[in-house]
C-alpha cells in the first residue's frame, strides 16, 4: 500500500467499526430485552419463595431461552469482531506512522547530502 492510500484505508476501517458499534448497541438491547422478559417471568412466579430460588430459576431460564441464547451469542460475536477491528486499526495507524517517519528520514538524508 502506498503512503497516500493509508488515510482512505483508515477512514474505511473507522466506518466499518462504526457499523459494528451500531450492531453492538442493537445486540445489547436485544439481550437486555430478553433478560427483562426473564426477570418479569420470575417476578410473577408465586412458587418462588426466596432469592436463591429466584436466582436458580433465572439461570435456568437464561440457559433454556432460545432468544436470549441467540442474542447473547450474537453479542459475543460482535464484541470479538470489534476487538479484531481495533487491532487492525492500530496496526494500520502504526504502519502509516512508521512510513511517514521513514519518508521524513529519507528527506532529511537527501537534504544532508545536498548540504555537504
Short mmCIF file of C-alpha atoms in Angstrom, two decimals:
data_model
loop_
_atom_site.label_atom_id
_atom_site.label_comp_id
_atom_site.label_asym_id
_atom_site.label_seq_id
_atom_site.Cartn_x
_atom_site.Cartn_y
_atom_site.Cartn_z
CA UNK A 1 0.00 0.00 0.00
CA UNK A 2 1.28 3.45 -0.89
CA UNK A 3 1.62 6.15 1.75
CA UNK A 4 -1.16 8.24 0.19
CA UNK A 5 -3.61 5.30 0.40
CA UNK A 6 -3.43 4.98 4.19
CA UNK A 7 -5.81 7.84 5.13
CA UNK A 8 -8.57 6.31 2.97
CA UNK A 9 -7.92 2.83 4.38
CA UNK A 10 -8.07 4.21 7.93
CA UNK A 11 -11.33 6.05 7.19
CA UNK A 12 -12.84 2.90 5.65
CA UNK A 13 -11.91 0.87 8.72
CA UNK A 14 -13.34 3.55 11.01
CA UNK A 15 -16.60 3.36 9.05
CA UNK A 16 -16.65 -0.41 9.46
CA UNK A 17 -16.05 -0.02 13.20
CA UNK A 18 -18.95 2.46 13.37
CA UNK A 19 -21.27 -0.07 11.73
CA UNK A 20 -20.15 -2.76 14.19
CA UNK A 21 -20.76 -0.35 17.09
CA UNK A 22 -24.31 0.21 15.81
CA UNK A 23 -24.87 -3.54 15.63
CA UNK A 24 -23.41 -3.91 19.12
CA UNK A 25 -25.91 -1.40 20.52
CA UNK A 26 -28.74 -3.32 18.91
CA UNK A 27 -27.44 -6.65 20.23
CA UNK A 28 -27.11 -5.23 23.75
CA UNK A 29 -30.70 -4.00 23.57
CA UNK A 30 -31.84 -7.46 22.46
CA UNK A 31 -30.03 -9.13 25.36
CA UNK A 32 -31.50 -6.59 27.80
CA UNK A 33 -34.98 -7.17 26.38
CA UNK A 34 -34.62 -10.93 26.82
CA UNK A 35 -33.34 -10.51 30.37
CA UNK A 36 -36.27 -8.21 31.19
CA UNK A 37 -38.68 -10.86 29.95
CA UNK A 38 -36.95 -13.49 32.08
CA UNK A 39 -36.98 -11.21 35.14
CA UNK A 40 -40.65 -10.41 34.56
CA UNK A 41 -41.50 -14.12 34.42
CA UNK A 42 -39.64 -14.68 37.70
CA UNK A 43 -41.29 -11.69 39.40
CA UNK A 44 -44.77 -13.05 38.76
CA UNK A 45 -43.93 -16.66 39.66
CA UNK A 46 -45.50 -17.10 43.10
CA UNK A 47 -43.98 -20.55 43.54
CA UNK A 48 -40.55 -18.99 44.08
CA UNK A 49 -40.22 -18.13 47.77
CA UNK A 50 -36.74 -16.62 48.20
CA UNK A 51 -33.83 -15.04 46.35
CA UNK A 52 -31.88 -18.26 45.93
CA UNK A 53 -34.89 -19.88 44.21
CA UNK A 54 -35.29 -16.81 42.00
CA UNK A 55 -31.60 -16.84 41.05
CA UNK A 56 -31.75 -20.54 40.23
CA UNK A 57 -34.88 -20.03 38.11
CA UNK A 58 -33.27 -17.06 36.35
CA UNK A 59 -30.22 -19.14 35.46
CA UNK A 60 -32.46 -21.98 34.28
CA UNK A 61 -34.48 -19.63 32.07
CA UNK A 62 -31.34 -17.98 30.66
CA UNK A 63 -29.94 -21.39 29.73
CA UNK A 64 -33.15 -22.51 28.05
CA UNK A 65 -34.41 -19.30 26.39
CA UNK A 66 -33.54 -19.62 22.69
CA UNK A 67 -33.94 -15.87 22.05
CA UNK A 68 -31.61 -14.99 24.91
CA UNK A 69 -29.02 -17.56 23.81
CA UNK A 70 -29.13 -16.31 20.22
CA UNK A 71 -28.87 -12.64 21.26
CA UNK A 72 -26.08 -13.40 23.71
CA UNK A 73 -24.08 -15.34 21.11
CA UNK A 74 -24.52 -12.54 18.57
CA UNK A 75 -23.35 -10.00 21.15
CA UNK A 76 -20.23 -12.07 21.87
CA UNK A 77 -19.51 -12.45 18.14
CA UNK A 78 -19.81 -8.70 17.56
CA UNK A 79 -17.63 -7.89 20.58
CA UNK A 80 -14.94 -10.24 19.24
CA UNK A 81 -15.20 -8.68 15.78
CA UNK A 82 -14.93 -5.19 17.29
CA UNK A 83 -11.78 -6.25 19.11
CA UNK A 84 -10.25 -7.62 15.91
CA UNK A 85 -11.07 -4.40 14.06
CA UNK A 86 -9.46 -2.36 16.85
CA UNK A 87 -6.27 -4.40 16.42
CA UNK A 88 -6.39 -3.90 12.65
CA UNK A 89 -6.91 -0.16 13.12
CA UNK A 90 -3.96 0.15 15.47
CA UNK A 91 -1.74 -1.80 13.08
CA UNK A 92 -2.82 0.39 10.16
CA UNK A 93 -2.16 3.61 12.10
CA UNK A 94 1.21 2.36 13.35
CA UNK A 95 2.27 1.31 9.85
CA UNK A 96 1.20 4.69 8.47
CA UNK A 97 3.20 6.50 11.17
CA UNK A 98 6.24 4.33 10.51
CA UNK A 99 6.10 5.01 6.77
CA UNK A 100 5.82 8.75 7.41
CA UNK A 101 8.87 8.61 9.68
CA UNK A 102 10.83 6.66 7.08
CA UNK A 103 9.87 9.21 4.44
CA UNK A 104 10.98 12.08 6.69
CA UNK A 105 14.25 10.28 7.36
CA UNK A 106 14.85 9.87 3.62
CA UNK A 107 14.16 13.56 3.02
CA UNK A 108 16.48 14.56 5.86
CA UNK A 109 19.23 12.32 4.44
CA UNK A 110 18.84 13.89 0.99
CA UNK A 111 18.97 17.39 2.49
CA UNK A 112 22.07 16.47 4.45
CA UNK A 113 23.78 15.10 1.34
CA UNK A 114 22.80 18.19 -0.65
CA UNK A 115 24.22 20.47 2.03
CA UNK A 116 27.53 18.60 2.12
#
